[in-house]
Amino acid sequence: MDLAEAQGEVDVKTAFMPGLPGFAIKVSPGFFDNPKLDLPSVSGMMMVLSARTGRLEALHLDNGYLTDLRTAAAGAVAARHLARPDARVAGVLGAGVQARLQIQALAMVRPIERVLVWTREGAKADAYADEMTRRLGLDVIPVESAEKLVLESDVVVSATPSRTPLVVADWLQPGLHVTAMGADAPGKNELHTGVLERADLLVCDSRAQCARLGELHHALEQGIDVAVTELGEITSGARPGRTGPDQITVCDLTGTGVQDTAIALLAYDKAKAAGLGTTIEN
Amino acid sequence: MDLAEAQGEVDVKTAFMPGLPGFAIKVSPGFFDNPKLDLPSVSGMMMVLSARTGRLEALHLDNGYLTDLRTAAAGAVAARHLARPDARVAGVLGAGVQARLQIQALAMVRPIERVLVWTREGAKADAYADEMTRRLGLDVIPVESAEKLVLESDVVVSATPSRTPLVVADWLQPGLHVTAMGADAPGKNELHTGVLERADLLVCDSRAQCARLGELHHALEQGIDVAVTELGEITSGARPGRTGPDQITVCDLTGTGVQDTAIALLAYDKAKAAGLGTTIEN
């Protein structure tokens, strides 16, 4: 729902997965005048409902934290199936929360030694490099262009709110994997459509949703026909991920309700085990 | 969202109204095996979000109570504009929670002296009559047929989960008002389509929603063309309600998110003023 007069929007997501004890309903408000009030733009919460009775079991007042984590985790899942096992250089476009978390998650599944970072405003890349060098104990290096970053990386993560493509097909070298996770609305766009055409394997978290909100949207809009594999088809073993060191792979992530249900249940289990939270009789 | 394997469903409703300080998002789970576990089928909650920042201000863990109230209040609003001012006999089809609350609310806006009640299972009507006689201090009388009930009433409220029409056009007398509020899904149906055709004034809470889920749905499906006024057009003064004592008026209510926002904000204000609730730092 758009709330134009408050520069706001609210998204609600849910997913029921047969066999799990609960399911999440997530409410994500984004109000873009909030920084003027010294408040973050994004807030939000996740409800955990019993899959057997529908009753509320828990409410995570997480202000988007669990969404940040599951989004980064999805990037790492994509990299585990699509990036070369020996990927050592990661490039990240953007310097926001996801640019941080995606690289942190990626470093858990691939032997990353160096991180290259590029942003439109160079100062943000410098600050990112300082902070992430300390946090990860890796070389994190600002580079002067997106082109240089893509040419020198084994894995590229684009994590920007860009509305014009940042990566073009000419820069793609054999063996590269690219995950684009910034686009979550029809107007957002990080990869030139040529990148999708050039990919030997193009993966979406949800084909239907990427066709509406993701990089895939722009290809379809231009009448470009590309073969798409869903990430779940790969994680379940139904279809292969990367099958050789020279393949170029691209993954378009828009975020799904299934991921919210998964992390909300995990957080609930961990909180219960640790005795955290406030209990309210209802 | 339907959860077939748990005999469950979850509905989410919301409405933003410019000028109000907040808006509600309501989550209504209905899990129809719950009675086997000694739990009510319906639970649910309403979130109150700031219209300025999107942040959570309150969570009503009301298990559907506020929905029950706003649904009954909507019935009274309809009656205030559509029933004859001198309506003294109310007839109610059904004996559930809404059959109770609708009559209670109706008695606040019209000089009701007698209530007739009919249910498919007569015993339920007897119990309803006993309880409501005590509660309202009015004559509440079970009747043996829906026909007799309609013929003898000034206002009829149908509040059943019926899937076949209970009221036919031949029973409608001049001056009658009928509110049908049981249907909230395409398969539900309380009024024969002839009742809608016969009405001098047919009102819906939401034309679009009644066309999908309400009594109107069945008329449209049969290709019957009926003129519809929205209840909001009448309450705002843009269009008249009842204009004479002999009109037959019919109101089709399916429930709207605007009602949820209205009652959630009211309950929040009252709770704040009374110092109720639990405060959680976030």
PDB file of C-alpha atoms in Angstrom, chain A residues 29-281:
ATOM      1  CA  PRO A  29       6.658   0.012   6.549  1.00  0.00           C
ATOM      2  CA  GLY A  30       9.059   2.304   4.699  1.00  0.00           C
ATOM      3  CA  PHE A  31       8.503   6.025   5.402  1.00  0.00           C
ATOM      4  CA  PHE A  32      11.108   8.042   3.596  1.00  0.00           C
ATOM      5  CA  ASP A  33      10.659  11.317   5.463  1.00  0.00           C
ATOM      6  CA  ASN A  34      11.583   9.598   8.749  1.00  0.00           C
ATOM      7  CA  PRO A  35      15.257  10.624   8.630  1.00  0.00           C
ATOM      8  CA  LYS A  36      14.085  14.264   9.009  1.00  0.00           C
ATOM      9  CA  LEU A  37      12.675  13.118  12.373  1.00  0.00           C
ATOM     10  CA  ASP A  38      15.877  11.241  13.226  1.00  0.00           C
ATOM     11  CA  LEU A  39      14.112   7.940  12.710  1.00  0.00           C
ATOM     12  CA  PRO A  40      15.110   5.158  10.325  1.00  0.00           C
ATOM     13  CA  SER A  41      12.967   4.916   7.172  1.00  0.00           C
ATOM     14  CA  VAL A  42      12.272   1.235   7.655  1.00  0.00           C
ATOM     15  CA  SER A  43      10.611  -0.306  10.678  1.00  0.00           C
ATOM     16  CA  GLY A  44       8.396  -3.327  10.863  1.00  0.00           C
ATOM     17  CA  MET A  45       7.709  -6.596  12.575  1.00  0.00           C
ATOM     18  CA  MET A  46       7.075 -10.278  11.998  1.00  0.00           C
ATOM     19  CA  MET A  47       4.184 -12.202  13.505  1.00  0.00           C
ATOM     20  CA  VAL A  48       4.609 -15.930  14.065  1.00  0.00           C
ATOM     21  CA  LEU A  49       1.285 -17.756  13.839  1.00  0.00           C
ATOM     22  CA  SER A  50       0.661 -21.396  14.664  1.00  0.00           C
ATOM     23  CA  ALA A  51       0.172 -23.434  11.479  1.00  0.00           C
ATOM     24  CA  ARG A  52      -2.264 -25.628  13.416  1.00  0.00           C
ATOM     25  CA  THR A  53      -4.502 -23.040  15.124  1.00  0.00           C
ATOM     26  CA  GLY A  54      -3.688 -19.709  13.485  1.00  0.00           C
ATOM     27  CA  ARG A  55      -3.092 -18.183  16.890  1.00  0.00           C
ATOM     28  CA  LEU A  56      -0.324 -15.653  17.504  1.00  0.00           C
ATOM     29  CA  GLU A  57       2.698 -17.313  19.061  1.00  0.00           C
ATOM     30  CA  ALA A  58       5.224 -14.515  18.865  1.00  0.00           C
ATOM     31  CA  LEU A  59       5.749 -11.021  17.574  1.00  0.00           C
ATOM     32  CA  HIS A  60       9.256 -10.042  16.548  1.00  0.00           C
ATOM     33  CA  LEU A  61       9.572  -6.276  16.966  1.00  0.00           C
ATOM     34  CA  ASP A  62      12.706  -6.414  14.849  1.00  0.00           C
ATOM     35  CA  ASN A  63      12.408  -3.209  12.788  1.00  0.00           C
ATOM     36  CA  GLY A  64      13.574  -5.019   9.663  1.00  0.00           C
ATOM     37  CA  TYR A  65      16.581  -6.762  11.225  1.00  0.00           C
ATOM     38  CA  LEU A  66      15.388 -10.291  10.407  1.00  0.00           C
ATOM     39  CA  THR A  67      14.628  -9.195   6.848  1.00  0.00           C
ATOM     40  CA  ASP A  68      18.168  -7.852   6.527  1.00  0.00           C
ATOM     41  CA  LEU A  69      19.565 -11.167   7.751  1.00  0.00           C
ATOM     42  CA  ARG A  70      17.432 -13.399   5.567  1.00  0.00           C
ATOM     43  CA  THR A  71      18.180 -11.257   2.531  1.00  0.00           C
ATOM     44  CA  ALA A  72      21.899 -11.612   3.123  1.00  0.00           C
ATOM     45  CA  ALA A  73      21.493 -15.327   3.814  1.00  0.00           C
ATOM     46  CA  ALA A  74      19.686 -15.747   0.484  1.00  0.00           C
ATOM     47  CA  GLY A  75      22.665 -14.119  -1.222  1.00  0.00           C
ATOM     48  CA  ALA A  76      24.999 -16.613   0.426  1.00  0.00           C
ATOM     49  CA  VAL A  77      22.732 -19.523  -0.607  1.00  0.00           C
ATOM     50  CA  ALA A  78      22.860 -18.272  -4.193  1.00  0.00           C
ATOM     51  CA  ALA A  79      26.672 -17.968  -4.031  1.00  0.00           C
ATOM     52  CA  ARG A  80      27.025 -21.478  -2.584  1.00  0.00           C
ATOM     53  CA  HIS A  81      25.293 -22.924  -5.642  1.00  0.00           C
ATOM     54  CA  LEU A  82      26.405 -20.470  -8.298  1.00  0.00           C
ATOM     55  CA  ALA A  83      29.801 -18.913  -7.474  1.00  0.00           C
ATOM     56  CA  ARG A  84      33.008 -20.819  -8.241  1.00  0.00           C
ATOM     57  CA  PRO A  85      34.106 -22.832  -5.176  1.00  0.00           C
ATOM     58  CA  ASP A  86      37.480 -21.045  -5.312  1.00  0.00           C
ATOM     59  CA  ALA A  87      36.040 -17.529  -5.545  1.00  0.00           C
ATOM     60  CA  ARG A  88      38.486 -15.297  -3.654  1.00  0.00           C
ATOM     61  CA  VAL A  89      37.669 -11.765  -4.801  1.00  0.00           C
ATOM     62  CA  ALA A  90      34.250 -10.314  -4.056  1.00  0.00           C
ATOM     63  CA  GLY A  91      33.029  -7.039  -5.516  1.00  0.00           C
ATOM     64  CA  VAL A  92      30.188  -5.113  -3.999  1.00  0.00           C
ATOM     65  CA  LEU A  93      28.246  -2.265  -5.569  1.00  0.00           C
ATOM     66  CA  GLY A  94      26.792  -0.115  -2.822  1.00  0.00           C
ATOM     67  CA  ALA A  95      27.788   0.576   0.780  1.00  0.00           C
ATOM     68  CA  GLY A  96      24.567   0.228   2.736  1.00  0.00           C
ATOM     69  CA  VAL A  97      23.309  -2.343   5.212  1.00  0.00           C
ATOM     70  CA  GLN A  98      22.973  -5.058   2.570  1.00  0.00           C
ATOM     71  CA  ALA A  99      26.375  -4.286   1.058  1.00  0.00           C
ATOM     72  CA  ARG A 100      27.755  -5.078   4.505  1.00  0.00           C
ATOM     73  CA  LEU A 101      25.662  -8.129   5.343  1.00  0.00           C
ATOM     74  CA  GLN A 102      25.874  -9.707   1.882  1.00  0.00           C
ATOM     75  CA  ILE A 103      29.670  -9.716   2.016  1.00  0.00           C
ATOM     76  CA  GLN A 104      29.681 -11.000   5.571  1.00  0.00           C
ATOM     77  CA  ALA A 105      27.368 -13.884   4.549  1.00  0.00           C
ATOM     78  CA  LEU A 106      29.304 -14.530   1.329  1.00  0.00           C
ATOM     79  CA  ALA A 107      32.541 -14.880   3.300  1.00  0.00           C
ATOM     80  CA  MET A 108      30.907 -17.747   5.226  1.00  0.00           C
ATOM     81  CA  VAL A 109      30.427 -19.857   2.072  1.00  0.00           C
ATOM     82  CA  ARG A 110      33.372 -18.909  -0.168  1.00  0.00           C
ATOM     83  CA  PRO A 111      37.097 -18.393   0.650  1.00  0.00           C
ATOM     84  CA  ILE A 112      36.943 -14.640   0.128  1.00  0.00           C
ATOM     85  CA  GLU A 113      40.306 -12.886   0.642  1.00  0.00           C
ATOM     86  CA  ARG A 114      39.680  -9.498  -0.966  1.00  0.00           C
ATOM     87  CA  VAL A 115      36.644  -7.276  -1.252  1.00  0.00           C
ATOM     88  CA  LEU A 116      36.337  -4.482  -3.801  1.00  0.00           C
ATOM     89  CA  VAL A 117      33.728  -1.814  -3.208  1.00  0.00           C
ATOM     90  CA  TRP A 118      32.294   0.875  -5.481  1.00  0.00           C
ATOM     91  CA  THR A 119      29.644   3.495  -4.831  1.00  0.00           C
ATOM     92  CA  ARG A 120      28.453   6.504  -6.763  1.00  0.00           C
ATOM     93  CA  GLU A 121      29.740   8.686  -3.928  1.00  0.00           C
ATOM     94  CA  GLY A 122      33.314   7.654  -3.300  1.00  0.00           C
ATOM     95  CA  ALA A 123      33.369   8.762   0.336  1.00  0.00           C
ATOM     96  CA  LYS A 124      30.846   6.096   1.244  1.00  0.00           C
ATOM     97  CA  ALA A 125      33.070   3.420  -0.296  1.00  0.00           C
ATOM     98  CA  ASP A 126      36.007   4.656   1.793  1.00  0.00           C
ATOM     99  CA  ALA A 127      33.982   4.457   5.003  1.00  0.00           C
ATOM    100  CA  TYR A 128      32.745   1.015   4.004  1.00  0.00           C
ATOM    101  CA  ALA A 129      36.291  -0.178   3.363  1.00  0.00           C
ATOM    102  CA  ASP A 130      37.510   1.064   6.756  1.00  0.00           C
ATOM    103  CA  GLU A 131      34.657  -0.526   8.658  1.00  0.00           C
ATOM    104  CA  MET A 132      34.600  -3.843   6.798  1.00  0.00           C
ATOM    105  CA  THR A 133      38.365  -4.279   6.919  1.00  0.00           C
ATOM    106  CA  ARG A 134      38.085  -4.118  10.698  1.00  0.00           C
ATOM    107  CA  ARG A 135      34.968  -6.246  10.875  1.00  0.00           C
ATOM    108  CA  LEU A 136      36.004  -9.062   8.511  1.00  0.00           C
ATOM    109  CA  GLY A 137      39.796  -8.969   8.785  1.00  0.00           C
ATOM    110  CA  LEU A 138      40.030  -8.950   4.971  1.00  0.00           C
ATOM    111  CA  ASP A 139      41.444  -6.489   2.466  1.00  0.00           C
ATOM    112  CA  VAL A 140      38.551  -4.229   1.555  1.00  0.00           C
ATOM    113  CA  ILE A 141      39.467  -1.805  -1.188  1.00  0.00           C
ATOM    114  CA  PRO A 142      37.495   1.024  -2.803  1.00  0.00           C
ATOM    115  CA  VAL A 143      37.761   1.034  -6.613  1.00  0.00           C
ATOM    116  CA  GLU A 144      37.150   3.916  -8.960  1.00  0.00           C
ATOM    117  CA  SER A 145      34.634   2.335 -11.310  1.00  0.00           C
ATOM    118  CA  ALA A 146      32.010  -0.352 -11.475  1.00  0.00           C
ATOM    119  CA  GLU A 147      33.775  -1.666 -14.570  1.00  0.00           C
ATOM    120  CA  LYS A 148      37.071  -2.215 -12.763  1.00  0.00           C
ATOM    121  CA  LEU A 149      35.218  -3.865  -9.902  1.00  0.00           C
ATOM    122  CA  VAL A 150      33.414  -6.344 -12.162  1.00  0.00           C
ATOM    123  CA  LEU A 151      36.530  -7.112 -14.221  1.00  0.00           C
ATOM    124  CA  GLU A 152      38.585  -7.967 -11.110  1.00  0.00           C
ATOM    125  CA  SER A 153      35.988  -9.921  -9.129  1.00  0.00           C
ATOM    126  CA  ASP A 154      35.026 -13.598  -8.969  1.00  0.00           C
ATOM    127  CA  VAL A 155      31.696 -12.776  -7.358  1.00  0.00           C
ATOM    128  CA  VAL A 156      29.821  -9.483  -7.684  1.00  0.00           C
ATOM    129  CA  VAL A 157      26.968  -8.475  -5.409  1.00  0.00           C
ATOM    130  CA  SER A 158      24.965  -5.439  -6.443  1.00  0.00           C
ATOM    131  CA  ALA A 159      23.135  -3.964  -3.472  1.00  0.00           C
ATOM    132  CA  THR A 160      22.006  -0.509  -4.557  1.00  0.00           C
ATOM    133  CA  PRO A 161      18.684   1.289  -5.017  1.00  0.00           C
ATOM    134  CA  SER A 162      19.730   2.192  -8.584  1.00  0.00           C
ATOM    135  CA  ARG A 163      17.124   3.030 -11.195  1.00  0.00           C
ATOM    136  CA  THR A 164      19.580   2.813 -14.096  1.00  0.00           C
ATOM    137  CA  PRO A 165      21.733  -0.215 -14.939  1.00  0.00           C
ATOM    138  CA  LEU A 166      25.200  -0.234 -13.350  1.00  0.00           C
ATOM    139  CA  VAL A 167      26.662  -3.398 -14.899  1.00  0.00           C
ATOM    140  CA  VAL A 168      26.935  -4.074 -18.634  1.00  0.00           C
ATOM    141  CA  ALA A 169      27.483  -7.373 -20.426  1.00  0.00           C
ATOM    142  CA  ASP A 170      30.883  -6.487 -21.889  1.00  0.00           C
ATOM    143  CA  TRP A 171      32.464  -6.563 -18.451  1.00  0.00           C
ATOM    144  CA  LEU A 172      31.493 -10.186 -17.698  1.00  0.00           C
ATOM    145  CA  GLN A 173      34.433 -12.590 -17.684  1.00  0.00           C
ATOM    146  CA  PRO A 174      34.189 -16.399 -17.771  1.00  0.00           C
ATOM    147  CA  GLY A 175      33.603 -17.841 -14.287  1.00  0.00           C
ATOM    148  CA  LEU A 176      31.958 -14.741 -12.850  1.00  0.00           C
ATOM    149  CA  HIS A 177      28.916 -14.930 -10.648  1.00  0.00           C
ATOM    150  CA  VAL A 178      26.699 -11.861 -10.159  1.00  0.00           C
ATOM    151  CA  THR A 179      23.947 -11.544  -7.559  1.00  0.00           C
ATOM    152  CA  ALA A 180      21.658  -8.518  -7.946  1.00  0.00           C
ATOM    153  CA  MET A 181      19.532  -7.912  -4.884  1.00  0.00           C
ATOM    154  CA  GLY A 182      18.827  -4.189  -4.938  1.00  0.00           C
ATOM    155  CA  ALA A 183      15.778  -4.169  -7.202  1.00  0.00           C
ATOM    156  CA  ASP A 184      12.508  -4.776  -5.391  1.00  0.00           C
ATOM    157  CA  ALA A 185      10.221  -2.542  -7.443  1.00  0.00           C
ATOM    158  CA  PRO A 186       9.485  -2.190 -11.152  1.00  0.00           C
ATOM    159  CA  GLY A 187      11.476   1.059 -11.419  1.00  0.00           C
ATOM    160  CA  LYS A 188      14.689  -0.316  -9.917  1.00  0.00           C
ATOM    161  CA  ASN A 189      17.408  -1.743 -12.110  1.00  0.00           C
ATOM    162  CA  GLU A 190      21.047  -2.706 -11.469  1.00  0.00           C
ATOM    163  CA  LEU A 191      21.998  -4.936 -14.400  1.00  0.00           C
ATOM    164  CA  HIS A 192      21.774  -4.037 -18.057  1.00  0.00           C
ATOM    165  CA  THR A 193      19.460  -6.514 -19.759  1.00  0.00           C
ATOM    166  CA  GLY A 194      22.475  -7.689 -21.787  1.00  0.00           C
ATOM    167  CA  VAL A 195      23.873  -9.180 -18.561  1.00  0.00           C
ATOM    168  CA  LEU A 196      20.849 -11.461 -18.279  1.00  0.00           C
ATOM    169  CA  GLU A 197      21.136 -12.461 -21.924  1.00  0.00           C
ATOM    170  CA  ARG A 198      24.838 -13.151 -21.586  1.00  0.00           C
ATOM    171  CA  ALA A 199      24.449 -15.407 -18.518  1.00  0.00           C
ATOM    172  CA  ASP A 200      24.931 -19.126 -19.062  1.00  0.00           C
ATOM    173  CA  LEU A 201      22.634 -19.684 -16.092  1.00  0.00           C
ATOM    174  CA  LEU A 202      20.088 -17.115 -14.944  1.00  0.00           C
ATOM    175  CA  VAL A 203      18.489 -17.788 -11.549  1.00  0.00           C
ATOM    176  CA  CYS A 204      15.616 -16.005  -9.782  1.00  0.00           C
ATOM    177  CA  ASP A 205      14.407 -16.510  -6.222  1.00  0.00           C
ATOM    178  CA  SER A 206      10.840 -16.315  -7.559  1.00  0.00           C
ATOM    179  CA  ARG A 207      10.317 -16.249 -11.314  1.00  0.00           C
ATOM    180  CA  ALA A 208       6.897 -14.598 -10.956  1.00  0.00           C
ATOM    181  CA  GLN A 209       8.093 -11.941  -8.528  1.00  0.00           C
ATOM    182  CA  CYS A 210      11.297 -11.118 -10.426  1.00  0.00           C
ATOM    183  CA  ALA A 211       9.175 -10.713 -13.550  1.00  0.00           C
ATOM    184  CA  ARG A 212       7.282  -7.981 -11.684  1.00  0.00           C
ATOM    185  CA  LEU A 213       9.909  -6.378  -9.457  1.00  0.00           C
ATOM    186  CA  GLY A 214      13.390  -7.609 -10.291  1.00  0.00           C
ATOM    187  CA  GLU A 215      16.029  -7.447 -13.018  1.00  0.00           C
ATOM    188  CA  LEU A 216      14.005  -9.952 -15.042  1.00  0.00           C
ATOM    189  CA  HIS A 217      11.223  -7.362 -15.271  1.00  0.00           C
ATOM    190  CA  HIS A 218      13.300  -5.129 -17.548  1.00  0.00           C
ATOM    191  CA  ALA A 219      14.306  -7.962 -19.874  1.00  0.00           C
ATOM    192  CA  LEU A 220      10.713  -9.103 -20.278  1.00  0.00           C
ATOM    193  CA  GLU A 221       9.581  -5.530 -20.803  1.00  0.00           C
ATOM    194  CA  GLN A 222      12.025  -5.238 -23.690  1.00  0.00           C
ATOM    195  CA  GLY A 223      10.728  -8.462 -25.162  1.00  0.00           C
ATOM    196  CA  ILE A 224      13.935 -10.339 -24.388  1.00  0.00           C
ATOM    197  CA  ASP A 225      13.355 -14.053 -23.883  1.00  0.00           C
ATOM    198  CA  VAL A 226      15.622 -15.554 -21.222  1.00  0.00           C
ATOM    199  CA  ALA A 227      15.546 -19.011 -19.627  1.00  0.00           C
ATOM    200  CA  VAL A 228      15.118 -18.791 -15.859  1.00  0.00           C
ATOM    201  CA  THR A 229      15.846 -21.346 -13.149  1.00  0.00           C
ATOM    202  CA  GLU A 230      14.421 -20.809  -9.667  1.00  0.00           C
ATOM    203  CA  LEU A 231      16.860 -20.883  -6.777  1.00  0.00           C
ATOM    204  CA  GLY A 232      14.608 -23.393  -4.986  1.00  0.00           C
ATOM    205  CA  GLU A 233      14.881 -25.788  -7.918  1.00  0.00           C
ATOM    206  CA  ILE A 234      18.638 -25.721  -7.400  1.00  0.00           C
ATOM    207  CA  THR A 235      18.679 -25.940  -3.589  1.00  0.00           C
ATOM    208  CA  SER A 236      16.254 -28.893  -3.753  1.00  0.00           C
ATOM    209  CA  GLY A 237      18.482 -30.695  -6.257  1.00  0.00           C
ATOM    210  CA  ALA A 238      15.875 -30.713  -9.012  1.00  0.00           C
ATOM    211  CA  ARG A 239      18.133 -28.703 -11.294  1.00  0.00           C
ATOM    212  CA  PRO A 240      21.896 -28.095 -11.240  1.00  0.00           C
ATOM    213  CA  GLY A 241      23.586 -24.878 -10.183  1.00  0.00           C
ATOM    214  CA  ARG A 242      26.999 -24.007 -11.642  1.00  0.00           C
ATOM    215  CA  THR A 243      28.347 -26.968 -13.633  1.00  0.00           C
ATOM    216  CA  GLY A 244      31.756 -25.632 -14.732  1.00  0.00           C
ATOM    217  CA  PRO A 245      34.433 -23.065 -13.843  1.00  0.00           C
ATOM    218  CA  ASP A 246      33.887 -20.912 -16.940  1.00  0.00           C
ATOM    219  CA  GLN A 247      30.125 -20.448 -16.725  1.00  0.00           C
ATOM    220  CA  ILE A 248      28.789 -16.964 -16.178  1.00  0.00           C
ATOM    221  CA  THR A 249      25.977 -17.120 -13.636  1.00  0.00           C
ATOM    222  CA  VAL A 250      23.522 -14.400 -12.611  1.00  0.00           C
ATOM    223  CA  CYS A 251      21.052 -14.431  -9.737  1.00  0.00           C
ATOM    224  CA  ASP A 252      18.154 -11.996  -9.375  1.00  0.00           C
ATOM    225  CA  LEU A 253      16.861 -11.776  -5.800  1.00  0.00           C
ATOM    226  CA  THR A 254      13.697  -9.914  -4.786  1.00  0.00           C
ATOM    227  CA  GLY A 255      13.034 -11.604  -1.436  1.00  0.00           C
ATOM    228  CA  THR A 256      10.210 -14.039  -0.683  1.00  0.00           C
ATOM    229  CA  GLY A 257       7.763 -14.712   2.101  1.00  0.00           C
ATOM    230  CA  VAL A 258       9.196 -18.205   2.512  1.00  0.00           C
ATOM    231  CA  GLN A 259      12.444 -16.626   3.710  1.00  0.00           C
ATOM    232  CA  ASP A 260      10.509 -14.581   6.264  1.00  0.00           C
ATOM    233  CA  THR A 261       8.696 -17.628   7.600  1.00  0.00           C
ATOM    234  CA  ALA A 262      12.003 -19.512   7.826  1.00  0.00           C
ATOM    235  CA  ILE A 263      13.888 -16.819   9.747  1.00  0.00           C
ATOM    236  CA  ALA A 264      10.928 -15.868  11.946  1.00  0.00           C
ATOM    237  CA  LEU A 265      10.578 -19.482  13.120  1.00  0.00           C
ATOM    238  CA  LEU A 266      14.324 -19.782  13.644  1.00  0.00           C
ATOM    239  CA  ALA A 267      14.428 -16.576  15.689  1.00  0.00           C
ATOM    240  CA  TYR A 268      11.399 -17.707  17.698  1.00  0.00           C
ATOM    241  CA  ASP A 269      13.014 -21.064  18.514  1.00  0.00           C
ATOM    242  CA  LYS A 270      16.250 -19.383  19.536  1.00  0.00           C
ATOM    243  CA  ALA A 271      14.474 -16.799  21.657  1.00  0.00           C
ATOM    244  CA  LYS A 272      12.424 -19.484  23.408  1.00  0.00           C
ATOM    245  CA  ALA A 273      15.507 -21.608  24.066  1.00  0.00           C
ATOM    246  CA  ALA A 274      17.280 -18.571  25.531  1.00  0.00           C
ATOM    247  CA  GLY A 275      14.277 -17.472  27.573  1.00  0.00           C
ATOM    248  CA  LEU A 276      14.196 -14.085  25.826  1.00  0.00           C
ATOM    249  CA  GLY A 277      11.240 -11.847  25.154  1.00  0.00           C
ATOM    250  CA  THR A 278       8.211 -10.642  27.040  1.00  0.00           C
ATOM    251  CA  THR A 279       5.279 -12.973  27.633  1.00  0.00           C
ATOM    252  CA  ILE A 280       1.807 -11.497  27.297  1.00  0.00           C
ATOM    253  CA  GLU A 281      -1.233 -13.509  28.319  1.00  0.00           C
TER     254      GLU A 281
END
